[in-house]
Amino acid sequence: MAKDRIEMELGYRRCAGFMLANRDGLVFAAQRIDSQVLGTWQMPQGGIDPGESEREAALRELEEETGVTSDLVDIIAAMPEPVRYDLPDELVGQLWGGKYRGQEQHWFLGRFKGEDSDIDIAAHDPPEFSEWKWVVPDELPDLIVPFKREVYRRVVKEFRDLV
């Protein structure tokens, strides 16, 4: 019972995510370097720094994790509302210094104007991804860890017609 009380007292980490779409209607997905055994893939995403807007954070995360700079992207849309997910019980208290029960994510869709050679997943030190690929948007939820799947379904549904 104490664990449930602690989880209820924990808030959600503010986060921004970026769905990067290429000219062929495919979207960027990358395998997390810290979860290669599970085959965990995701789109660029991360925490919002103090004083940073959701859009600024999404573009910063995109550049840090993929090497894609803002001049190589046209932002097409933003989800009107953030989406939340809760961590599984075994991860609550383990991630982000134990301060959060999950994330509240603000998602953006952008069209990639560059070439595949402009993508550099080793741009971040240390890198967060071990490999990347372009995928059909509807495949994304199947690539992500189970506790984030509903968020990815909502992101895909929101942006599908714009990709």
Coordinates of C-alpha atoms in Angstrom, one line a residue, residues 50-161:
P50 CA 14.0 24.8 -17.3
G51 CA 13.1 27.9 -19.4
E52 CA 12.9 25.8 -22.6
S53 CA 9.7 25.6 -24.7
E54 CA 8.3 22.3 -25.8
R55 CA 9.3 23.1 -29.4
E56 CA 12.8 24.1 -28.4
A57 CA 13.2 20.9 -26.4
A58 CA 11.9 18.7 -29.3
L59 CA 14.3 20.3 -31.7
R60 CA 17.2 20.0 -29.2
E61 CA 16.5 16.4 -28.6
L62 CA 16.2 15.7 -32.3
E63 CA 19.7 17.3 -32.9
E64 CA 21.3 15.7 -29.9
E65 CA 20.0 12.2 -30.7
T66 CA 20.2 12.2 -34.5
G67 CA 22.5 15.1 -35.5
V68 CA 19.7 16.6 -37.5
T69 CA 19.7 20.3 -37.1
S70 CA 16.6 22.5 -37.2
D71 CA 17.5 23.9 -40.7
L72 CA 17.0 20.4 -42.1
V73 CA 13.5 20.1 -40.7
D74 CA 10.1 21.8 -41.4
I75 CA 7.8 21.5 -38.4
I76 CA 4.4 20.4 -39.8
A77 CA 2.3 20.0 -36.6
A78 CA 2.2 19.7 -32.9
M79 CA -0.2 17.5 -30.9
P80 CA -2.7 19.8 -29.3
E81 CA -2.4 18.1 -25.9
P82 CA 0.4 16.3 -24.2
V83 CA 0.2 12.5 -23.7
R84 CA 1.2 10.6 -20.6
Y85 CA 2.4 7.2 -19.7
D86 CA 3.1 5.5 -16.4
L87 CA 6.3 3.5 -15.8
P88 CA 5.8 -0.2 -14.9
D89 CA 6.0 -0.8 -11.1
E90 CA 9.5 -2.2 -11.3
L91 CA 10.8 1.0 -12.8
V92 CA 9.1 3.6 -10.6
G93 CA 11.8 5.1 -8.4
Q94 CA 14.5 3.7 -10.6
L95 CA 14.6 6.3 -13.5
W96 CA 15.1 10.1 -13.4
G97 CA 16.3 10.1 -9.8
G98 CA 13.1 8.5 -8.6
K99 CA 11.2 11.8 -8.9
Y100 CA 8.5 10.7 -11.5
R101 CA 5.9 8.1 -12.1
G102 CA 6.0 8.5 -15.8
Q103 CA 6.3 11.2 -18.5
E104 CA 4.0 13.8 -20.0
Q105 CA 5.1 14.2 -23.6
H106 CA 4.6 17.0 -26.1
W107 CA 4.9 15.7 -29.6
F108 CA 5.9 17.4 -32.8
L109 CA 6.0 16.2 -36.5
G110 CA 8.6 17.5 -38.9
R111 CA 9.5 16.8 -42.5
F112 CA 13.2 15.9 -43.0
K113 CA 14.7 18.0 -45.8
G114 CA 18.2 16.4 -45.6
E115 CA 19.8 13.2 -46.8
D116 CA 20.3 10.0 -44.8
S117 CA 23.9 10.9 -44.6
D118 CA 22.9 14.0 -42.4
I119 CA 21.7 11.6 -39.7
D120 CA 24.4 10.9 -37.1
I121 CA 23.2 8.9 -34.1
A122 CA 26.7 9.2 -32.6
A123 CA 26.2 13.0 -32.4
H124 CA 25.3 12.8 -28.7
D125 CA 28.0 12.0 -26.2
P126 CA 27.3 9.3 -25.1
P127 CA 25.1 8.1 -28.0
E128 CA 21.6 7.0 -27.0
F129 CA 21.0 4.9 -30.1
S130 CA 22.9 1.9 -31.7
E131 CA 21.1 1.9 -35.0
W132 CA 18.3 3.6 -36.9
K133 CA 15.9 3.0 -39.8
W134 CA 12.9 4.5 -41.6
V135 CA 9.6 2.7 -40.8
V136 CA 6.0 2.9 -41.8
P137 CA 4.3 5.0 -39.1
D138 CA 1.8 2.2 -38.2
E139 CA 4.8 -0.1 -37.3
L140 CA 6.0 2.2 -34.6
P141 CA 3.8 1.0 -31.7
D142 CA 5.1 -2.5 -32.3
L143 CA 8.7 -1.4 -31.9
I144 CA 8.4 0.4 -28.7
V145 CA 8.4 -1.0 -25.1
P146 CA 4.9 -2.1 -24.1
F147 CA 4.3 0.7 -21.5
K148 CA 4.8 3.4 -24.2
R149 CA 2.7 1.8 -26.9
E150 CA -0.5 3.7 -26.2
V151 CA 1.4 7.0 -26.5
Y152 CA 2.9 5.9 -29.8
R153 CA -0.6 4.8 -31.1
R154 CA -1.9 8.3 -30.3
V155 CA 1.0 10.1 -31.9
V156 CA 0.7 8.0 -35.1
K157 CA -3.1 8.5 -35.2
E158 CA -2.6 12.3 -34.8
F159 CA 0.1 12.7 -37.4
R160 CA -0.7 9.8 -39.9
D161 CA -2.4 11.9 -42.5

